[in-house]
Coordinates of C-alpha atoms and ligand atoms in Angstrom, one line a residue:
M1 CA -15.2 -15.5 -26.6
K2 CA -12.2 -14.2 -24.6
K3 CA -13.0 -11.7 -21.9
R4 CA -11.5 -8.2 -22.6
I5 CA -10.9 -5.3 -20.3
K6 CA -9.6 -1.8 -20.9
T7 CA -8.0 -0.4 -17.8
G8 CA -5.0 1.5 -16.6
L9 CA -3.3 3.7 -14.0
I10 CA -3.7 7.4 -13.3
G11 CA -0.8 9.1 -11.4
K12 CA 2.0 11.6 -11.8
D13 CA 5.7 10.8 -12.6
I14 CA 4.9 7.1 -12.7
G15 CA 7.3 5.9 -15.3
Y16 CA 8.6 3.5 -12.6
T17 CA 5.3 1.6 -12.2
L18 CA 5.2 -2.2 -12.4
S19 CA 1.4 -2.3 -12.7
P20 CA 1.3 -2.9 -16.5
V21 CA 3.6 -5.9 -16.0
I22 CA 1.5 -7.3 -13.2
H23 CA -1.8 -6.9 -15.0
S24 CA -0.5 -8.4 -18.3
A25 CA 0.7 -11.4 -16.3
A26 CA -2.7 -11.6 -14.6
G27 CA -4.3 -11.5 -18.0
D28 CA -2.1 -14.4 -19.2
I29 CA -2.8 -16.4 -16.1
T30 CA -6.6 -16.0 -16.3
G31 CA -7.1 -15.9 -20.1
V32 CA -8.4 -12.3 -20.0
D33 CA -7.3 -10.0 -22.7
V34 CA -6.0 -6.9 -20.8
A35 CA -5.2 -3.5 -22.2
Y36 CA -3.5 -1.6 -19.3
R37 CA -2.6 2.0 -20.0
V38 CA -0.2 4.1 -17.9
M39 CA -1.6 7.7 -17.7
D40 CA 0.8 10.3 -16.4
V41 CA -1.6 13.2 -15.7
Q42 CA -1.3 16.7 -14.5
E43 CA -4.0 17.6 -11.9
N44 CA -5.7 20.2 -14.1
R45 CA -6.2 17.5 -16.8
L46 CA -7.9 15.0 -14.5
P47 CA -11.5 15.9 -15.4
D48 CA -10.8 15.5 -19.1
V49 CA -9.0 12.2 -18.7
I50 CA -11.8 10.8 -16.6
T51 CA -14.4 11.8 -19.1
G52 CA -12.2 10.2 -21.8
L53 CA -12.0 6.9 -19.9
K54 CA -15.8 6.8 -19.7
E55 CA -16.2 7.6 -23.5
L56 CA -13.6 5.0 -24.4
G57 CA -15.4 2.2 -22.6
F58 CA -12.8 1.6 -19.8
S59 CA -13.9 -1.1 -17.3
G60 CA -12.0 0.7 -14.6
F61 CA -8.6 2.1 -13.6
N62 CA -6.2 2.4 -10.7
A63 CA -5.1 5.6 -9.0
T64 CA -1.7 6.1 -7.4
I65 CA 0.4 8.9 -5.9
P66 CA -0.7 11.7 -5.8
Y67 CA -4.3 11.0 -6.8
K68 CA -5.6 8.4 -4.3
E69 CA -7.4 11.1 -2.4
K70 CA -8.1 13.6 -5.2
I71 CA -9.8 11.0 -7.4
L72 CA -12.7 10.9 -4.9
D73 CA -13.8 14.3 -6.2
Y74 CA -14.7 12.4 -9.5
V75 CA -16.4 9.3 -8.2
D76 CA -20.2 8.7 -7.9
E77 CA -20.0 5.9 -5.2
K78 CA -17.5 4.8 -2.6
S79 CA -17.1 1.4 -0.9
D80 CA -17.4 1.5 2.9
V81 CA -13.7 1.2 3.3
V82 CA -13.0 4.1 0.9
E83 CA -15.6 6.1 2.8
F84 CA -13.6 5.5 6.0
L85 CA -10.0 5.7 4.7
E86 CA -10.8 8.5 2.3
R87 CA -8.4 7.0 -0.2
A88 CA -9.0 4.8 -3.3
N89 CA -6.7 2.9 -5.6
T90 CA -9.3 1.0 -7.7
M91 CA -12.1 2.4 -9.7
V92 CA -14.9 0.6 -11.6
V93 CA -16.6 2.4 -14.5
K94 CA -20.0 1.2 -15.3
N95 CA -22.8 3.0 -17.3
R96 CA -20.7 6.2 -17.1
T97 CA -20.6 6.1 -13.3
I98 CA -17.5 5.4 -11.2
K99 CA -17.3 3.4 -7.9
A100 CA -14.2 3.6 -5.8
Y101 CA -12.6 0.8 -3.9
N102 CA -9.4 0.3 -1.8
T103 CA -7.4 -2.9 -2.2
D104 CA -4.3 -1.7 -0.4
W105 CA -5.5 -2.8 3.1
K106 CA -6.5 -6.3 1.9
G107 CA -3.4 -6.6 -0.2
F108 CA -1.2 -5.9 2.9
L109 CA -3.2 -8.3 5.0
S110 CA -3.2 -11.1 2.4
D111 CA 0.6 -10.9 2.1
W112 CA 1.0 -10.8 5.9
L113 CA -1.1 -13.9 6.2
E114 CA 0.5 -15.7 3.3
K115 CA 3.9 -15.1 4.7
D116 CA 2.8 -16.0 8.2
V117 CA 4.4 -12.8 9.5
G118 CA 2.8 -13.3 13.0
R119 CA -0.3 -13.0 15.1
I120 CA -1.9 -9.6 14.9
E121 CA -4.7 -10.2 17.3
G122 CA -3.7 -8.8 20.7
A123 CA -0.4 -7.5 19.4
T124 CA 1.2 -4.1 19.9
I125 CA 2.4 -2.8 16.5
T126 CA 4.3 0.4 15.6
I127 CA 3.7 2.1 12.2
L128 CA 6.2 4.6 10.7
G129 CA 4.2 7.2 8.8
A130 CA 0.6 8.5 8.9
G131 CA -0.3 8.9 5.2
G132 CA -2.6 6.9 2.9
A133 CA -0.6 3.6 3.1
A134 CA -0.5 4.0 6.9
G135 CA -4.3 4.2 7.0
A136 CA -4.6 1.0 4.9
V137 CA -2.2 -0.9 7.1
F138 CA -3.9 0.5 10.2
Y139 CA -7.3 -0.7 8.9
A140 CA -5.9 -4.2 8.2
L141 CA -4.5 -4.4 11.7
A142 CA -7.6 -3.0 13.4
K143 CA -9.8 -5.5 11.5
S144 CA -7.5 -8.3 12.7
G145 CA -7.9 -7.4 16.4
V146 CA -4.6 -5.5 17.0
R147 CA -4.5 -4.3 20.7
K148 CA -2.3 -1.2 20.4
V149 CA -0.9 0.8 17.5
N150 CA 1.9 3.4 17.9
V151 CA 2.2 5.8 15.1
L152 CA 5.5 7.6 14.6
N153 CA 5.4 10.5 12.2
R154 CA 6.9 13.9 11.5
N155 CA 3.6 15.7 11.2
L156 CA 1.9 15.0 14.5
K157 CA -1.4 16.7 13.7
R158 CA -1.8 14.3 10.8
A159 CA -0.9 11.3 12.9
R160 CA -3.3 12.4 15.7
A161 CA -6.2 12.7 13.2
L162 CA -5.5 9.2 11.9
V163 CA -5.3 7.5 15.4
K164 CA -8.4 9.4 16.6
K165 CA -10.4 8.2 13.6
F166 CA -9.5 4.6 14.3
K167 CA -10.1 4.8 18.0
Y168 CA -13.6 6.1 17.2
K169 CA -14.4 3.2 14.9
F170 CA -12.6 0.4 16.8
Y171 CA -13.3 1.4 20.4
N172 CA -11.2 -1.3 22.1
L173 CA -8.1 -0.2 20.2
K174 CA -5.3 1.6 22.0
G175 CA -3.2 4.0 20.1
G176 CA -0.6 6.6 20.6
V177 CA 1.1 9.3 18.5
F178 CA 4.8 10.1 18.7
S179 CA 7.5 12.1 16.8
I180 CA 9.6 10.0 14.5
N181 CA 12.4 12.5 15.1
N182 CA 12.5 11.9 18.9
Q183 CA 14.8 8.9 19.4
N184 CA 13.5 8.2 22.9
S185 CA 10.0 7.8 21.5
V186 CA 11.3 5.6 18.6
K187 CA 13.0 3.4 21.2
Q188 CA 10.0 3.3 23.5
C189 CA 7.5 2.4 20.8
I190 CA 9.6 -0.2 19.2
S191 CA 10.7 -1.8 22.5
E192 CA 7.1 -2.6 23.3
S193 CA 6.1 -3.9 19.8
G194 CA 5.9 -7.3 18.2
F195 CA 6.1 -5.8 14.7
L196 CA 7.3 -2.6 13.0
V197 CA 5.7 -1.5 9.7
N198 CA 7.3 1.2 7.5
T199 CA 4.8 3.1 5.4
T200 CA 7.0 6.1 4.7
P201 CA 8.8 6.2 1.3
V202 CA 12.2 6.7 3.0
G203 CA 14.7 4.3 1.5
T204 CA 13.0 4.0 -1.9
F205 CA 15.3 3.8 -5.0
P206 CA 17.5 5.7 -5.8
R207 CA 18.0 6.9 -2.2
V208 CA 18.5 3.3 -1.0
D209 CA 20.8 4.2 1.9
D210 CA 18.2 6.4 3.6
S211 CA 16.3 5.1 6.6
P212 CA 13.3 6.7 8.4
I213 CA 14.7 5.8 11.8
T214 CA 18.0 4.7 13.4
I215 CA 18.3 1.5 15.4
D216 CA 20.8 2.2 18.1
F217 CA 19.1 0.3 20.9
R218 CA 18.3 -3.3 21.7
L219 CA 15.4 -4.7 19.7
P220 CA 12.8 -6.9 21.3
D221 CA 13.7 -10.6 20.9
D222 CA 11.0 -11.6 18.5
I223 CA 10.1 -8.4 16.7
A224 CA 9.6 -8.6 12.9
F225 CA 9.8 -5.8 10.3
Y226 CA 7.6 -5.2 7.3
D227 CA 8.4 -2.5 4.8
L228 CA 5.9 -1.4 2.2
I229 CA 8.7 -0.3 -0.1
Y230 CA 9.3 -2.8 -3.0
R231 CA 12.1 -1.0 -4.8
P232 CA 14.4 -2.2 -3.4
E233 CA 12.8 -5.2 -1.9
K234 CA 15.3 -5.0 1.0
T235 CA 15.6 -1.5 2.3
A236 CA 18.4 -0.1 4.5
L237 CA 16.1 -0.4 7.6
A238 CA 15.3 -4.0 6.7
K239 CA 19.1 -4.7 6.5
A240 CA 19.5 -3.1 9.9
F241 CA 16.9 -5.5 11.4
E242 CA 18.5 -8.5 9.6
K243 CA 21.8 -7.5 11.1
Y244 CA 20.2 -8.3 14.5
G245 CA 18.8 -11.6 13.3
K246 CA 15.2 -10.3 12.9
N247 CA 12.7 -11.5 10.2
T248 CA 12.0 -8.8 7.5
Y249 CA 9.4 -8.6 4.7
G250 CA 9.4 -6.3 1.7
G251 CA 6.5 -4.7 -0.2
T252 CA 6.5 -6.8 -3.4
G253 CA 4.0 -9.3 -2.0
M254 CA 1.5 -6.5 -1.0
L255 CA 2.0 -4.9 -4.4
I256 CA 1.0 -8.1 -6.1
H257 CA -1.9 -8.9 -3.8
Q258 CA -3.4 -5.4 -4.1
A259 CA -3.1 -5.6 -7.9
A260 CA -4.7 -9.1 -8.0
L261 CA -7.6 -7.8 -5.9
S262 CA -8.1 -4.9 -8.4
F263 CA -8.1 -7.4 -11.2
E264 CA -10.7 -9.4 -9.4
I265 CA -12.9 -6.3 -8.9
W266 CA -12.8 -5.6 -12.7
T267 CA -13.1 -9.2 -14.0
G268 CA -14.6 -11.3 -11.2
I269 CA -11.5 -13.6 -11.4
L270 CA -8.7 -13.6 -8.8
P271 CA -5.4 -14.4 -10.4
D272 CA -3.2 -16.9 -8.7
T273 CA -0.7 -14.7 -6.8
G274 CA 1.9 -17.4 -6.6
K275 CA 1.9 -17.7 -10.4
L276 CA 1.9 -13.9 -10.7
K277 CA 5.1 -13.7 -8.5
S278 CA 6.9 -16.3 -10.5
L279 CA 6.1 -14.6 -13.8
I280 CA 7.1 -11.2 -12.5
F281 CA 10.3 -12.3 -10.6
M282 CA 12.2 -9.3 -9.2
P283 CA 15.7 -10.1 -8.0
P284 CA 17.0 -7.7 -5.3
E285 CA 20.3 -7.3 -7.1
N286 CA 18.2 -5.7 -9.9
N287 CA 16.9 -3.1 -7.4
G288 CA 13.5 -4.6 -7.7
Q289 CA 13.2 -4.0 -11.4
A290 CA 10.8 -6.5 -13.2
S291 CA 13.0 -8.8 -15.1
G292 CA 11.1 -11.9 -16.2
Y293 CA 8.5 -9.9 -18.2
T294 CA 8.7 -7.1 -20.6
L295 CA 6.3 -4.1 -20.7
Ligands
NAP301 P1 1.7 9.6 1.7 O1 0.3 9.6 1.8 O2 2.4 10.8 1.0 O3 2.4 9.4 3.1 C1 3.8 9.4 3.3 C2 4.1 9.3 4.8 O4 5.5 9.2 4.9 C3 3.7 10.5 5.6 O5 3.3 10.1 6.9 C4 5.0 11.3 5.7 O6 5.1 12.1 6.9 C5 6.0 10.2 5.7 N1 7.3 10.7 5.2 C6 7.6 11.1 3.9 N2 8.9 11.5 3.8 C7 9.4 11.3 5.1 C8 10.7 11.6 5.6 N3 11.7 12.0 4.9 N4 10.9 11.3 6.9 C9 9.9 10.8 7.7 N5 8.7 10.5 7.2 C10 8.4 10.8 6.0 O7 2.2 8.3 0.8 P2 1.5 6.9 0.9 O8 0.5 6.8 -0.2 O9 1.1 6.6 2.3 O10 2.7 5.9 0.4 C11 3.8 5.7 1.3 C12 4.7 4.6 0.8 O11 4.0 3.4 0.7 C13 5.3 4.8 -0.7 O12 6.6 4.5 -0.7 C14 4.4 3.9 -1.5 O13 5.1 3.4 -2.7 C15 4.3 2.7 -0.5 N6 3.1 1.9 -0.8 C16 3.4 0.6 -1.2 C17 2.4 -0.3 -1.5 C18 2.6 -1.7 -1.9 O14 1.8 -2.3 -2.5 N7 3.8 -2.2 -1.5 C19 1.0 0.2 -1.5 C20 0.8 1.6 -1.1 C21 1.9 2.4 -0.8 P3 4.4 13.5 7.1 O15 2.9 13.2 7.4 O16 5.1 14.0 8.3 O17 4.6 14.3 5.9

């Protein structure tokens, strides 16, 4: 008999989400019958919605902005990574209890390795932003033996807490915190880095001309840029790097990998991400909209 899962996404103002498209495609590839429901939920309705998911026999669900942290108030168990990052994007419901996982960090790393972005071990890497996605990226880098991580952020207190937590767990790691609004710091951090990763939402559709930083200095010869934003796949900052002949990578690959990993947690089957990409196909001229598949 065909395997069936009932799952979905909890978030707020998430009409833009591509998750149903990705999970339907994953179902088609693996032969699993997937019912994926998008749930736009106000915070005060979260307890009722979660009770409802248990009653209705959901196998699990994803959480996205702004609930990746808040959802932890409703779970019974956390994976070790969730315990450390304090953010979850994938929940498994079993016997009316919920266990929380985080697939963002591994989704980022899988895409990085697949695209052969470059050697992380021993590298110095600058991250823009210090929120949940920055934590996931930082974790992937730290697990891969990064030497030094510079975090550029607006809120320095938040960035300091992030770096402190990582230095405590990964005691060989070097790390610094700088203001993203200080151009000298931006220049200094990037000048000593092999890679720059943007984890801020600045440059996301529709404000596609916005950029979290300005490049008005000479970039290191072999620096590469990775942006977590997938809509558009090529952000204004990526275009600035390309103008100087640097390699750039957008967030679609990470998005697909983190979804495939969620799917694996729910079903035990990891869908072929190459097939997933070809089914979902998002041309940049379409601002990253899914085009090969319908909701
Ligand atoms: P978050 O927890 O709200 O963190 C956002 C970070 O961006 C914070 O550090 C914030 O700085 C910074 N920021 C926001 N607006 C800014 C601005 N105007 N100028 C400078 N910095 C600004 O959000 P998140 O969960 O980390 O998500 C961040 C982005 O990653 C989103 O665009 C999300 O879609 C993307 N993402 C992509 C994937 C993928 O699969 N491709 C997965 C996860 C997340 P302060 O601390 O100073 O407020």
